[in-house]
């Protein structure tokens, strides 16, 4: 509807991003029709034509070049209007200032985008998009802006500023589709809400006339509970490792303990910071504060700990991006699997290649890595087998603490099952496991305890029988305490 | 890929080399196909082999050392000036030149690592700077009159008719082959080049590995410089300039054979001798010097094209 802010809600994989990609001409829809301003639009929309029919997008990464100035970013992609052969920078700056003024945005056109606060950057991207649909649209309509998750990385005051800007835009007749994970934000800013699940529209609500509970129900749906794989209790109540006062880019003042034989799940919505914790604890990303106590009284300063120190302390990190951070794809399975030993400098003056291949072949049997030979390049394996190889590479060391970041991303069910079993074995052998994931089913299957994050802090903790998919979802989308205090 | 195909790929360059020898031999048997021609090729091109071996160490770690040829010129001149002008015994001049090469490597590594500048740019600048120093300290003149002792141990002494410098190159190639294939450091180099973050997260000290690679290539450049002075008994201030491109061509061409897809020592040795045999044959046929540039330039481009094809396919290790 013209002049409306419409919220689009749904879980990961519910179809929000697919819908947006169709609108921006990136995907070709299988079927269906689209009307803008009452006129049918042929699908698929040719790339670059969306502005002409009155659509503009602001994606989560904003599409700004940090090294360039505000003005350069502002006219990027609009060079046809600004002048093909000669850009009158003074006139463009004056025009940008005038537009920023209309949006109550205090921005110097000559400032460098990288120096701006995240809020200012988001506002710049939105004003740019609004200007594009306003000036390019083939009729006089104010156009439709699609804001795809612009808020997760903004502080609370920033979100308020952004909302004020969206309301002003709405008054000028611009329509906005606001995509978010955050129900509270959506309830605060939108006029209507549509919920997607599994690619279908579940329901549409008038925001003023609905309740939070009804929306959560629509998002989550009825969940089928799976049989939990984890039964045994943690081996001891004494913590295997404890992190204190941990802060990173998003995470703030976190205290965390895991016991031997315990699988601790970390989860939350996008941008809540849960996925930062494994990297901070493994030294892959330096913390701004925090200490890590390991068994035997060793205490590590997480603001300086390097990955090599973490490995030496018995910490294993299995990163989410296995193709870039986990395995060197054009090297062989043996070289990848034996890297921890080579990095440590074992047998440093005479590598026994036959023994290395034999050890790798043995690991491949134990971890059910399906491949022709240990001499193959890792790139030839499927995603699931790569992940199992990565698990083998680390678990052969008998680590005390295993850190996983989205361990089953893009992996089929069979391989998932095998990965869970290997993790449970490691636990039974006394390792502590921390698994950061946004897949709640997975936590229901394997976690003894789950910590839910919001805006870098712990929002809820579930343990034992409370660890179910629906209760994790409820905790994630649940009423927020910190937000209210703003 | 079948096993036959794989073996053919491994030894493809050797076969092409033999074919080139056969071709020129058939055309000019009396001048080309003589032992003296080959032994002089083997001896005088030892310098190029060592420069190429020096290059593949940082290349394996993912860094370029464009300064290696100027390191050669600089240390060659340094050795000549120390020996001919200042009367420093050759036994002292050699360690001083090697230390100078190591310092160049340290500077390259420090700037690349500390300021996070791409090594291509750093070593291009450092190399040009070194060339300036070389011209300055030699007053742009060729310096001759180097102690005969050096020549004695580089070019005059022969084993099986081939100057000893060839055997130095072969010993170095064996050393590089051993380090790359049979040591933990070789694996660390490989991961630093092919999966730097993977290596770092598994505990490889990638900064230290890259620094070591730069120092090694600096010292290999210096060793090549000493041999260069020993080969001619003099140093000229532009000697290394023409070696950089052939060395890169040989490094990339070498990565298409023996161990396809990887920079490797024996592949580099074969590639160097393949290239210089081609050049030698063409000049025996009477072509003038412009064929050098045609041949080396063409070989570099063809080599990277072939290695791109190879790396897109299956790779095997020992």
PDB file of N, CA, C and O in Angstrom, chain A residues 204-232:
ATOM      1  N   UNK A 204      -1.188 -12.516   7.464  1.00  0.00           N
ATOM      2  CA  UNK A 204      -0.891 -11.088   7.458  1.00  0.00           C
ATOM      3  C   UNK A 204      -1.652 -10.451   8.604  1.00  0.00           C
ATOM      4  O   UNK A 204      -2.785 -10.814   8.875  1.00  0.00           O
ATOM      5  N   UNK A 205      -0.998  -9.519   9.277  1.00  0.00           N
ATOM      6  CA  UNK A 205      -1.614  -8.911  10.451  1.00  0.00           C
ATOM      7  C   UNK A 205      -1.635  -7.402  10.311  1.00  0.00           C
ATOM      8  O   UNK A 205      -0.750  -6.815   9.698  1.00  0.00           O
ATOM      9  N   UNK A 206      -2.643  -6.806  10.917  1.00  0.00           N
ATOM     10  CA  UNK A 206      -2.640  -5.381  11.148  1.00  0.00           C
ATOM     11  C   UNK A 206      -1.846  -5.185  12.435  1.00  0.00           C
ATOM     12  O   UNK A 206      -2.225  -5.709  13.468  1.00  0.00           O
ATOM     13  N   UNK A 207      -0.751  -4.448  12.367  1.00  0.00           N
ATOM     14  CA  UNK A 207       0.131  -4.416  13.529  1.00  0.00           C
ATOM     15  C   UNK A 207      -0.580  -3.953  14.794  1.00  0.00           C
ATOM     16  O   UNK A 207      -0.412  -4.513  15.875  1.00  0.00           O
ATOM     17  N   UNK A 208      -1.409  -2.924  14.642  1.00  0.00           N
ATOM     18  CA  UNK A 208      -2.058  -2.352  15.822  1.00  0.00           C
ATOM     19  C   UNK A 208      -3.023  -3.343  16.459  1.00  0.00           C
ATOM     20  O   UNK A 208      -3.270  -3.292  17.654  1.00  0.00           O
ATOM     21  N   UNK A 209      -3.550  -4.276  15.649  1.00  0.00           N
ATOM     22  CA  UNK A 209      -4.600  -5.146  16.159  1.00  0.00           C
ATOM     23  C   UNK A 209      -4.118  -6.549  16.467  1.00  0.00           C
ATOM     24  O   UNK A 209      -4.923  -7.465  16.614  1.00  0.00           O
ATOM     25  N   UNK A 210      -2.806  -6.741  16.547  1.00  0.00           N
ATOM     26  CA  UNK A 210      -2.358  -8.096  16.817  1.00  0.00           C
ATOM     27  C   UNK A 210      -1.473  -8.122  18.054  1.00  0.00           C
ATOM     28  O   UNK A 210      -1.125  -7.080  18.613  1.00  0.00           O
ATOM     29  N   UNK A 211      -1.104  -9.311  18.465  1.00  0.00           N
ATOM     30  CA  UNK A 211      -0.263  -9.423  19.657  1.00  0.00           C
ATOM     31  C   UNK A 211       1.022 -10.146  19.279  1.00  0.00           C
ATOM     32  O   UNK A 211       1.093 -10.855  18.284  1.00  0.00           O
ATOM     33  N   UNK A 212       1.999  -9.930  20.097  1.00  0.00           N
ATOM     34  CA  UNK A 212       3.298 -10.533  19.925  1.00  0.00           C
ATOM     35  C   UNK A 212       3.187 -12.066  19.864  1.00  0.00           C
ATOM     36  O   UNK A 212       3.781 -12.717  19.014  1.00  0.00           O
ATOM     37  N   UNK A 213       2.381 -12.615  20.768  1.00  0.00           N
ATOM     38  CA  UNK A 213       2.229 -14.057  20.843  1.00  0.00           C
ATOM     39  C   UNK A 213       1.736 -14.649  19.531  1.00  0.00           C
ATOM     40  O   UNK A 213       2.224 -15.667  19.064  1.00  0.00           O
ATOM     41  N   UNK A 214       0.739 -13.974  18.934  1.00  0.00           N
ATOM     42  CA  UNK A 214       0.194 -14.496  17.676  1.00  0.00           C
ATOM     43  C   UNK A 214       1.250 -14.489  16.580  1.00  0.00           C
ATOM     44  O   UNK A 214       1.308 -15.404  15.752  1.00  0.00           O
ATOM     45  N   UNK A 215       2.079 -13.452  16.594  1.00  0.00           N
ATOM     46  CA  UNK A 215       3.120 -13.385  15.564  1.00  0.00           C
ATOM     47  C   UNK A 215       4.150 -14.494  15.776  1.00  0.00           C
ATOM     48  O   UNK A 215       4.549 -15.187  14.837  1.00  0.00           O
ATOM     49  N   UNK A 216       4.572 -14.671  17.021  1.00  0.00           N
ATOM     50  CA  UNK A 216       5.559 -15.725  17.310  1.00  0.00           C
ATOM     51  C   UNK A 216       5.010 -17.078  16.873  1.00  0.00           C
ATOM     52  O   UNK A 216       5.703 -17.871  16.228  1.00  0.00           O
ATOM     53  N   UNK A 217       3.730 -17.326  17.163  1.00  0.00           N
ATOM     54  CA  UNK A 217       3.103 -18.587  16.740  1.00  0.00           C
ATOM     55  C   UNK A 217       3.189 -18.780  15.240  1.00  0.00           C
ATOM     56  O   UNK A 217       3.507 -19.859  14.746  1.00  0.00           O
ATOM     57  N   UNK A 218       2.913 -17.659  14.527  1.00  0.00           N
ATOM     58  CA  UNK A 218       2.927 -17.752  13.065  1.00  0.00           C
ATOM     59  C   UNK A 218       4.340 -18.037  12.544  1.00  0.00           C
ATOM     60  O   UNK A 218       4.526 -18.802  11.605  1.00  0.00           O
ATOM     61  N   UNK A 219       5.342 -17.424  13.167  1.00  0.00           N
ATOM     62  CA  UNK A 219       6.723 -17.618  12.707  1.00  0.00           C
ATOM     63  C   UNK A 219       7.175 -19.049  12.960  1.00  0.00           C
ATOM     64  O   UNK A 219       7.737 -19.720  12.102  1.00  0.00           O
ATOM     65  N   UNK A 220       6.923 -19.527  14.171  1.00  0.00           N
ATOM     66  CA  UNK A 220       7.480 -20.793  14.619  1.00  0.00           C
ATOM     67  C   UNK A 220       6.697 -21.984  14.084  1.00  0.00           C
ATOM     68  O   UNK A 220       7.266 -22.977  13.651  1.00  0.00           O
ATOM     69  N   UNK A 221       5.396 -21.865  14.099  1.00  0.00           N
ATOM     70  CA  UNK A 221       4.550 -22.983  13.681  1.00  0.00           C
ATOM     71  C   UNK A 221       4.604 -24.098  14.713  1.00  0.00           C
ATOM     72  O   UNK A 221       5.187 -23.936  15.786  1.00  0.00           O
ATOM     73  N   UNK A 222       3.972 -25.206  14.379  1.00  0.00           N
ATOM     74  CA  UNK A 222       4.055 -26.342  15.277  1.00  0.00           C
ATOM     75  C   UNK A 222       5.332 -27.076  14.963  1.00  0.00           C
ATOM     76  O   UNK A 222       5.602 -27.409  13.819  1.00  0.00           O
ATOM     77  N   UNK A 223       6.147 -27.346  15.958  1.00  0.00           N
ATOM     78  CA  UNK A 223       7.406 -28.013  15.637  1.00  0.00           C
ATOM     79  C   UNK A 223       7.332 -29.477  16.039  1.00  0.00           C
ATOM     80  O   UNK A 223       6.804 -29.827  17.078  1.00  0.00           O
ATOM     81  N   UNK A 224       7.843 -30.304  15.161  1.00  0.00           N
ATOM     82  CA  UNK A 224       7.906 -31.730  15.464  1.00  0.00           C
ATOM     83  C   UNK A 224       9.132 -31.961  16.323  1.00  0.00           C
ATOM     84  O   UNK A 224      10.233 -31.590  15.938  1.00  0.00           O
ATOM     85  N   UNK A 225       8.958 -32.566  17.453  1.00  0.00           N
ATOM     86  CA  UNK A 225      10.135 -32.804  18.285  1.00  0.00           C
ATOM     87  C   UNK A 225      10.826 -34.075  17.820  1.00  0.00           C
ATOM     88  O   UNK A 225      10.191 -35.085  17.542  1.00  0.00           O
ATOM     89  N   UNK A 226      12.157 -33.993  17.741  1.00  0.00           N
ATOM     90  CA  UNK A 226      12.939 -35.158  17.350  1.00  0.00           C
ATOM     91  C   UNK A 226      13.485 -35.804  18.609  1.00  0.00           C
ATOM     92  O   UNK A 226      13.567 -35.181  19.659  1.00  0.00           O
ATOM     93  N   UNK A 227      13.894 -37.019  18.447  1.00  0.00           N
ATOM     94  CA  UNK A 227      14.471 -37.719  19.589  1.00  0.00           C
ATOM     95  C   UNK A 227      15.834 -37.122  19.913  1.00  0.00           C
ATOM     96  O   UNK A 227      16.668 -36.949  19.042  1.00  0.00           O
ATOM     97  N   UNK A 228      16.014 -36.793  21.154  1.00  0.00           N
ATOM     98  CA  UNK A 228      17.302 -36.227  21.535  1.00  0.00           C
ATOM     99  C   UNK A 228      18.395 -37.293  21.486  1.00  0.00           C
ATOM    100  O   UNK A 228      18.183 -38.419  21.893  1.00  0.00           O
ATOM    101  N   UNK A 229      19.546 -36.924  20.953  1.00  0.00           N
ATOM    102  CA  UNK A 229      20.651 -37.874  20.873  1.00  0.00           C
ATOM    103  C   UNK A 229      21.446 -37.882  22.169  1.00  0.00           C
ATOM    104  O   UNK A 229      22.110 -38.840  22.514  1.00  0.00           O
ATOM    105  N   UNK A 230      21.406 -36.774  22.866  1.00  0.00           N
ATOM    106  CA  UNK A 230      22.234 -36.671  24.057  1.00  0.00           C
ATOM    107  C   UNK A 230      21.399 -37.075  25.272  1.00  0.00           C
ATOM    108  O   UNK A 230      20.297 -36.613  25.469  1.00  0.00           O
ATOM    109  N   UNK A 231      21.902 -38.050  26.015  1.00  0.00           N
ATOM    110  CA  UNK A 231      21.210 -38.483  27.215  1.00  0.00           C
ATOM    111  C   UNK A 231      22.063 -38.264  28.441  1.00  0.00           C
ATOM    112  O   UNK A 231      21.625 -37.734  29.449  1.00  0.00           O
ATOM    113  N   UNK A 232      23.318 -38.661  28.297  1.00  0.00           N
ATOM    114  CA  UNK A 232      24.192 -38.651  29.467  1.00  0.00           C
ATOM    115  C   UNK A 232      24.331 -37.229  30.000  1.00  0.00           C
ATOM    116  O   UNK A 232      24.278 -36.260  29.267  1.00  0.00           O
TER     117      UNK A 232
END
